[in-house]
Coordinates of C-alpha atoms and ligand atoms in Angstrom, one line a residue:
X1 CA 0.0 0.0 0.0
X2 CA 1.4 3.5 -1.0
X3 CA 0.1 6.3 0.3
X4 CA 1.2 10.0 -1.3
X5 CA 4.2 11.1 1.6
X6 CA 6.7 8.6 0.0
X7 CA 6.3 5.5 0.9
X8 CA 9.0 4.0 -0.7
X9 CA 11.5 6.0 1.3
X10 CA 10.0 4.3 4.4
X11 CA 10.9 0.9 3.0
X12 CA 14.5 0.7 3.1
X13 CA 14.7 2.1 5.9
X14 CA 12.2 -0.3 7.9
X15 CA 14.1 -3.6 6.0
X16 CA 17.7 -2.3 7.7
X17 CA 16.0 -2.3 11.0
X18 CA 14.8 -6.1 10.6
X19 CA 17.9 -7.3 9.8
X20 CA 17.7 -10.3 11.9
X21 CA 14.6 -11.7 10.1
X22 CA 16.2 -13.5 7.1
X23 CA 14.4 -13.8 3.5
X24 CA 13.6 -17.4 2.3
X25 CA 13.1 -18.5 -1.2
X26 CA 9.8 -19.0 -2.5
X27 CA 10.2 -23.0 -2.3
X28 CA 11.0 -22.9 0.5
X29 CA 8.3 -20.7 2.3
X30 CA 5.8 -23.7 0.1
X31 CA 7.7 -26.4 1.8
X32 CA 7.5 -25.1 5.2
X33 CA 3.8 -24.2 4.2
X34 CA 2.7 -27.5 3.0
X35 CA 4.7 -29.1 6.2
X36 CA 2.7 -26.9 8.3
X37 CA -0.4 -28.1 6.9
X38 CA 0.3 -31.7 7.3
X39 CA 1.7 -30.9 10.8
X40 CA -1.6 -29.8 11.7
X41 CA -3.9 -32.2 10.5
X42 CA -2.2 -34.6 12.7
X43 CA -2.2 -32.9 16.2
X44 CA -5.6 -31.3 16.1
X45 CA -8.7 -33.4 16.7
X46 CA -11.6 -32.9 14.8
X47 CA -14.8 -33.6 15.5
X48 CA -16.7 -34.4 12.0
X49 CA -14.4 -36.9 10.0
X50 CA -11.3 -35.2 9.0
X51 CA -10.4 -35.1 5.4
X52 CA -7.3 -36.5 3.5
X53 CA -5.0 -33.2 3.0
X54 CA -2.0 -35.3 1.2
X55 CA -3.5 -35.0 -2.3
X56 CA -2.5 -31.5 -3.7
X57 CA -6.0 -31.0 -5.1
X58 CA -7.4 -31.6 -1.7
X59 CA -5.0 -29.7 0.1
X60 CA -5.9 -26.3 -2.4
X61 CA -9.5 -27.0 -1.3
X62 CA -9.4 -27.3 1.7
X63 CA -10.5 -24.2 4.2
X64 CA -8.7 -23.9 7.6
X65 CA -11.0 -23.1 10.6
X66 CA -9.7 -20.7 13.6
X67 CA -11.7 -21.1 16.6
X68 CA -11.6 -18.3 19.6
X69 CA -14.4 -18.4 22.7
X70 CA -14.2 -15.0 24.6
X71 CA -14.6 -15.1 28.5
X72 CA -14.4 -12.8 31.0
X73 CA -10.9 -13.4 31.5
X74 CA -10.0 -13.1 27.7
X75 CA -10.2 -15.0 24.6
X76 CA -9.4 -18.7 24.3
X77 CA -7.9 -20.0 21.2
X78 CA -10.1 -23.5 20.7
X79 CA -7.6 -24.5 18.4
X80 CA -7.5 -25.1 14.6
X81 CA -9.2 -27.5 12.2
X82 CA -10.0 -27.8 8.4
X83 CA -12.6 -27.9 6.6
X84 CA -13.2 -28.7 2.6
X85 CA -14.0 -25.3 1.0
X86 CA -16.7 -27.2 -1.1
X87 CA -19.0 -27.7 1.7
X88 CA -22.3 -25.9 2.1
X89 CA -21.5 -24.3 5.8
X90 CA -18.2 -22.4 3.4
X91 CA -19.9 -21.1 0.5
X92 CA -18.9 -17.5 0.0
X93 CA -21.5 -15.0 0.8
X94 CA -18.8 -12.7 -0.9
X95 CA -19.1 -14.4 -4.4
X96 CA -23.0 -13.5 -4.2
X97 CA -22.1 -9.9 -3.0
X98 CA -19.7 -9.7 -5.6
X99 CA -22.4 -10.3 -8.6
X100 CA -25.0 -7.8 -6.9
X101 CA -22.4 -5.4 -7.1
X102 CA -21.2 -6.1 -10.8
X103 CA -24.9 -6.0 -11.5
X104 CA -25.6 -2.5 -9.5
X105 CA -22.3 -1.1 -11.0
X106 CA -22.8 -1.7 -14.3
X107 CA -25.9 0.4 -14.0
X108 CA -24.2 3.0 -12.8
X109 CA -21.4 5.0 -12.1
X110 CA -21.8 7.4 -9.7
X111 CA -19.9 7.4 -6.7
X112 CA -22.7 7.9 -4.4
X113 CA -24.3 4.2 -5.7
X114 CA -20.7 3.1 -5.0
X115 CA -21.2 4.1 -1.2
X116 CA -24.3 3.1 -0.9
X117 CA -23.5 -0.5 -2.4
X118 CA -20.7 -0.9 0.4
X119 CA -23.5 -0.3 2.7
X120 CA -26.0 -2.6 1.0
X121 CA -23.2 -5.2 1.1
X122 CA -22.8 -5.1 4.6
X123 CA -26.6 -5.9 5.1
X124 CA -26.5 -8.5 3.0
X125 CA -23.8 -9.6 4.3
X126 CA -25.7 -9.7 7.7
X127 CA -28.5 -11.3 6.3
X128 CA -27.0 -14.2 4.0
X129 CA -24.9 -15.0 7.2
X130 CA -27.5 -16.2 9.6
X131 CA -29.1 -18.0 7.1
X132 CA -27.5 -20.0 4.1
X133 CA -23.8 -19.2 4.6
X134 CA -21.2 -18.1 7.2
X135 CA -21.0 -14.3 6.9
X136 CA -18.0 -13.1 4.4
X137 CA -16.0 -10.1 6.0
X138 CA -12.9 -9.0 3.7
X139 CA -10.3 -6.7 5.7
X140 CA -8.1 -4.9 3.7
X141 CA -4.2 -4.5 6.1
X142 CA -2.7 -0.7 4.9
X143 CA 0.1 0.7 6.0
X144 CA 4.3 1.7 4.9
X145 CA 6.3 -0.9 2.9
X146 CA 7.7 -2.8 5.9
X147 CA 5.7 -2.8 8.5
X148 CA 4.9 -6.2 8.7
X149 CA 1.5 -6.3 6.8
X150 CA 2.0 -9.8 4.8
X151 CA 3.9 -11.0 8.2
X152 CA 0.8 -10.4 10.2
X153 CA -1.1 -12.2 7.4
X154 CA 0.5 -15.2 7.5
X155 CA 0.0 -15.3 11.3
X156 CA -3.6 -14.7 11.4
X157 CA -4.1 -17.2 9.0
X158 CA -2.9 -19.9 11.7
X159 CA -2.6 -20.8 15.6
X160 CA 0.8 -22.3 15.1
X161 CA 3.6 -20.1 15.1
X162 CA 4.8 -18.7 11.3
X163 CA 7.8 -16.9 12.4
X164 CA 7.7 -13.9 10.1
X165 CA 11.3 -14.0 9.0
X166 CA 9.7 -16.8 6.3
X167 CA 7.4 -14.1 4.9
X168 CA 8.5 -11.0 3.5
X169 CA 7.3 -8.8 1.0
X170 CA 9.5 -10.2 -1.6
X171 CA 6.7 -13.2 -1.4
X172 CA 3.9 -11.1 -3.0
X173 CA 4.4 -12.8 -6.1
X174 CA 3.4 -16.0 -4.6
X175 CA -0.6 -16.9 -5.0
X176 CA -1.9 -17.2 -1.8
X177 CA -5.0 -17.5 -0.4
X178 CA -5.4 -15.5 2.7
X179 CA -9.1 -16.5 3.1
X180 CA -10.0 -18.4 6.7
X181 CA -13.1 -19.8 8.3
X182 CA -12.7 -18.0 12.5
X183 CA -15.7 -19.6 14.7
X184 CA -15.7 -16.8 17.7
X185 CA -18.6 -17.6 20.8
X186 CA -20.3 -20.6 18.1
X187 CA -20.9 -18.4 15.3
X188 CA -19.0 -19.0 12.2
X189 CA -17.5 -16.2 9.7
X190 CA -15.4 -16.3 6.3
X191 CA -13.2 -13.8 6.3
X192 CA -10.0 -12.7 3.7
X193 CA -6.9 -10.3 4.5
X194 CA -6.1 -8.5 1.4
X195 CA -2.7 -7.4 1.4
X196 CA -1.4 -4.4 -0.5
X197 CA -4.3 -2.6 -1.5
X198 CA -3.9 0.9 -2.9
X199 CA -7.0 3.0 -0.8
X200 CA -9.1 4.2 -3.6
X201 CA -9.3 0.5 -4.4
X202 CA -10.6 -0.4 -0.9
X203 CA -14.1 1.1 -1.8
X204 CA -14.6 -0.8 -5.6
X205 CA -13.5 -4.0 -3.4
X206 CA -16.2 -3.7 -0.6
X207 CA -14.1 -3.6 2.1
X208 CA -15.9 -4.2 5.7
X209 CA -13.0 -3.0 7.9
X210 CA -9.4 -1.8 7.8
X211 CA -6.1 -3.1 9.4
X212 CA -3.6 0.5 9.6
X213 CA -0.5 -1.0 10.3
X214 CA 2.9 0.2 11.3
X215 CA 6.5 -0.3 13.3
X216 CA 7.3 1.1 16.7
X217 CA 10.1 2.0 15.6
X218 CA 9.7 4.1 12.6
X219 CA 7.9 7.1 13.1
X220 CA 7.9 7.3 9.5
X221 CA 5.5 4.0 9.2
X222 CA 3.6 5.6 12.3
X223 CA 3.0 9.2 9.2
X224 CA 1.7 6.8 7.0
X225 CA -0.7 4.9 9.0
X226 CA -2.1 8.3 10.6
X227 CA -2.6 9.9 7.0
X228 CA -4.9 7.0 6.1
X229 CA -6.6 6.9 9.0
X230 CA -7.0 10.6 8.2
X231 CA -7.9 10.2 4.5
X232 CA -10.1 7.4 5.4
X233 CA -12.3 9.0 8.4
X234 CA -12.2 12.9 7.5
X235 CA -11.7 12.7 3.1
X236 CA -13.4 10.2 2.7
X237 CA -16.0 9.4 5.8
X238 CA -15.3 6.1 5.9
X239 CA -17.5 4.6 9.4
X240 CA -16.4 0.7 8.7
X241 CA -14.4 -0.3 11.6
X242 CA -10.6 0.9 12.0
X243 CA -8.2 -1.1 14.0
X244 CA -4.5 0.8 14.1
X245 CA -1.4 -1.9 14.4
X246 CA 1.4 -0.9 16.4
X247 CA 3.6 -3.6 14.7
X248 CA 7.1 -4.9 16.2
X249 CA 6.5 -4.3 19.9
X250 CA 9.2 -7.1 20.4
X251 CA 11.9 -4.3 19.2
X252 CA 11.7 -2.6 22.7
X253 CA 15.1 -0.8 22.7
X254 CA 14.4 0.8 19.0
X255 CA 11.2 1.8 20.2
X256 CA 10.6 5.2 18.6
X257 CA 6.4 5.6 18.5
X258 CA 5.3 6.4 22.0
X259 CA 1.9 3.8 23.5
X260 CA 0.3 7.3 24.6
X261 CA 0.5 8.6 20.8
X262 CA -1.1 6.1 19.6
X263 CA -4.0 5.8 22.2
X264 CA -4.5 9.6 21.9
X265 CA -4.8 9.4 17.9
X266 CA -6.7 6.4 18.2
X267 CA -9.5 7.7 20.5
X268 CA -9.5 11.4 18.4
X269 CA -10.2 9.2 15.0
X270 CA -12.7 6.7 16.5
X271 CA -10.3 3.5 16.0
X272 CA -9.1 0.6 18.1
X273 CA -5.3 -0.2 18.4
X274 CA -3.5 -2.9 19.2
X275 CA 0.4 -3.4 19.8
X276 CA 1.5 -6.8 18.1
X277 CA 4.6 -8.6 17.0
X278 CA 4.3 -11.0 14.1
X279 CA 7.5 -11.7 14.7
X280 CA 6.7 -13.6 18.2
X281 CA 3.1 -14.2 17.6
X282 CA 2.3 -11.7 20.3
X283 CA -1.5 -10.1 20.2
X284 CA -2.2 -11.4 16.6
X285 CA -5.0 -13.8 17.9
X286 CA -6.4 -11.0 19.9
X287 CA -6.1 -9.2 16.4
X288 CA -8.0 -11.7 14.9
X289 CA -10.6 -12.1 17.0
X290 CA -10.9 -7.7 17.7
X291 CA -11.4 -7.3 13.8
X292 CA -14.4 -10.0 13.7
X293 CA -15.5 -8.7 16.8
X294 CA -15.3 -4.8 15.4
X295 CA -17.2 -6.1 12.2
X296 CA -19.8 -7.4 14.3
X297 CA -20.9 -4.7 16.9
X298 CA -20.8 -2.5 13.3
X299 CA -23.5 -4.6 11.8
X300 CA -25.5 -4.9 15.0
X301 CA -28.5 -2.8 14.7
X302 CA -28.1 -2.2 18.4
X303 CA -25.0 0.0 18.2
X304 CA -26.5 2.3 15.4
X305 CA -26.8 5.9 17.1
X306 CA -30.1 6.0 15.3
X307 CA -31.7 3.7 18.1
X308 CA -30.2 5.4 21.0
X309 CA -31.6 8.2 19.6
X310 CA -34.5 7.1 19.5
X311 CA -34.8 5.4 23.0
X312 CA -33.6 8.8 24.3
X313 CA -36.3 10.5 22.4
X314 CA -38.8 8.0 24.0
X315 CA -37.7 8.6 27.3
X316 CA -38.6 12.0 27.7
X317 CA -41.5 12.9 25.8
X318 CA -44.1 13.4 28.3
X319 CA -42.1 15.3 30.4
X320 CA -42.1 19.1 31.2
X321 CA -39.1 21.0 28.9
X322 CA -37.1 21.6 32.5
X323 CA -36.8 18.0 33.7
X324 CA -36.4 16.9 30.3
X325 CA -33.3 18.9 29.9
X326 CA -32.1 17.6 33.2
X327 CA -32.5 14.0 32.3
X328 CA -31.1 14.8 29.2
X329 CA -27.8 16.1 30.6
X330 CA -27.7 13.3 33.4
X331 CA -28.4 10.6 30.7
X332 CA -25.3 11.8 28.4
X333 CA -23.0 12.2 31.2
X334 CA -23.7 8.7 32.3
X335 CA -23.1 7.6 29.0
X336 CA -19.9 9.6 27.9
X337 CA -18.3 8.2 31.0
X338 CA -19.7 4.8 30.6
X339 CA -18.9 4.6 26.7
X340 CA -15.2 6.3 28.0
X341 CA -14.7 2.5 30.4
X342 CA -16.1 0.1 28.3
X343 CA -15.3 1.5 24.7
X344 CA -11.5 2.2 25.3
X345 CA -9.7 2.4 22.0
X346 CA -7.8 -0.9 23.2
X347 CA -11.2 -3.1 23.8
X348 CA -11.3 -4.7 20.5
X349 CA -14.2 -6.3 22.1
X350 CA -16.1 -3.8 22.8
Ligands
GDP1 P1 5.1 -5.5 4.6 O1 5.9 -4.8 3.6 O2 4.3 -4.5 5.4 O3 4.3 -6.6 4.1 O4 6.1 -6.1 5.7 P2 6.6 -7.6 5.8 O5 5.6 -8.5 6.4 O6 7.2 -8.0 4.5 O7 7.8 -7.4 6.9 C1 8.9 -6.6 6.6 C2 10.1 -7.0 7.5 O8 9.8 -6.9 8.8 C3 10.4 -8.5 7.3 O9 11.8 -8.7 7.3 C4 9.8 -9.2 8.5 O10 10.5 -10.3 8.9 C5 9.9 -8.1 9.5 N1 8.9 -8.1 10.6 C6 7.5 -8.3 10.4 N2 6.9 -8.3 11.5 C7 7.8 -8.1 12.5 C8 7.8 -8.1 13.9 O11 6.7 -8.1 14.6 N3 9.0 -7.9 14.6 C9 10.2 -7.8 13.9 N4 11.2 -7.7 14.7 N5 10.2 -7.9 12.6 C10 9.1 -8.1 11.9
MG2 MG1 4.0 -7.2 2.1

């Protein structure tokens, strides 16, 4: 992704930083893929009969299933399974999205249809999900050359650990399929990273939320992911969920982006963040499970500031102007502090 303030300046100097993480050729990233794989099918247990993954053709169909439980305490990674893409439970919802939107943009053009179709989508979305299919969610990860998009990819994609050395952006030209099945609390949802979007595309590919990542220890990266938030929330009013990335927390001593920084410009842009480290698998399930959960409280009717509205509306009609006003100015205190606890900009569950 390449924003406008040049990028590619930001590159080199975010690889000399990770010298220690080594590149890997492209065979042998597919080796230690494919071993992965295998590795897996073998120490997880799966309820339903488990299907043969050592034929190639299976293995490409095959769909791998996160599974996270949230508890007062946390969330629980439940472990991983597969599942064989074919199957009616993984048809998806985002192919059928994808043909109501070729059909509504080939009758028009305008922008304002564009918008509105990304909103249409997301109701769809809503509505295929709980009946025919699993919901389909596509996140779309932005941020500087270097900050350790693809690597956080590759981690998401899978409970065991990647280590992100195997995966730099010199793999983009590898076809990879960053689609996964995550059950969270029962329910069951498709979603697919997209790496290395430009932004004006993010819109034309009905994108349900954004990933802004960057290092903690470029304050470079840390321009770049604070311009698109900007671009994204002020130019272009964009109310899909926003989580920010503080990427290689594990580089404590070339620490250069301050926590408070980020929490501040997190809070002032309406977005969660989340301090991660592909590199030691640190926070990425957490990541996971905040963007699903993020997608989620978006498409609940509940949230929508309409129905507060509403229900504050309702409240205080028959009363006299006075005590209206009073109950009025109670209610939103209550609320600004309550939404202040529970909604912190580092609840991604919330
Ligand atoms: P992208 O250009 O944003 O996709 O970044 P990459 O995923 O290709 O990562 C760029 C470099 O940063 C690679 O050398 C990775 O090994 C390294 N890297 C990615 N994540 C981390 C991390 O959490 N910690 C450290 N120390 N290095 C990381
Ligand atoms: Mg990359």
């Amino acid at each position: 992704m390449y924003f406008n303030d040049n990028d590619f300046e930001f590159s080199s100097e975010l690889h000399t930083r990770c010298q220690s993480f080594k590149h890997k050729s492209r065979s042998l990233v597919r080796h230690c893929r494919n071993r992965s794989l295998r590795h897996v099918s073998k120490a997880y247990t799966v309820p339903c009969s488990f299907p043969d993954i050592s034929a190639s053709d299976d293995e490409s169909r095959l769909c791998r299933v996160r599974s996270f439980k949230t508890t007062s305490k946390g969330i629980v990674n439940r472990g991983d399974s597969f599942k064989k893409r074919s199957t009616n439970s993984l048809m998806s919802a985002g192919s059928i999205l994808d043909n109501e939107k070729q059909r509504l943009t080939s009758t028009s053009s305008d922008v304002s249809d564009i918008s509105q179709l990304s909103t249409m989508s997301m109701c769809t979305t809503l509505s295929i999900g709980s009946s025919i299919a699993p919901s389909y969610y596509r996140i779309a990860l932005l941020g500087a050359s270097g900050s350790g998009k693809t690597s956080l990819i590759r981690q998401c994609l899978t409970s065991e650990f990647t280590s992100s050395y195997e995966t730099t952006s010199h793999d983009s030209d590898i076809e990879d399929d960053n689609t996964m099945c995550v059950v969270l609390d029962g329910e069951e949802s498709m979603i697919e990273l997209v790496d290395d979007l430009m932004l004006g595309e993010c819109e034309a590919l009905r994108v349900d939320a954004y990933v802004i990542v960057f290092d903690v220890t470029s304050t470079s990266s840390f321009k770049v992911a604070t311009s698109a938030v900007r671009q994204l929330r002020v130019e272009r009013g964009c109310d899909r969920p926003v989580i920010l990335v503080a990427n290689k927390a594990d580089l404590a001593r070339q620490r250069n982006v301050k926590t408070a920084d980020i929490r501040t410009f997190a809070s002032r842009y309406d977005c969660k963040c989340v301090e991660t480290s592909a590199a030691l698998n640190y926070n990425v399930d957490n990541l996971v499970v905040g963007m699903l959960a993020q997608i989620r409280i978006k498409l609940s009717p509940s949230t929508s500031p309409v129905a507060t509205h509403i229900q504050e509306e309702d409240l205080t009609k028959k009363l006299p102007m006075d005590k209206k006003k009073k109950i009025l100015s109670l209610l939103s205190r209550f609320f600004k502090q309550a939404r202040r606890r529970v909604r912190s900009c580092e609840n991604l569950l919330q």
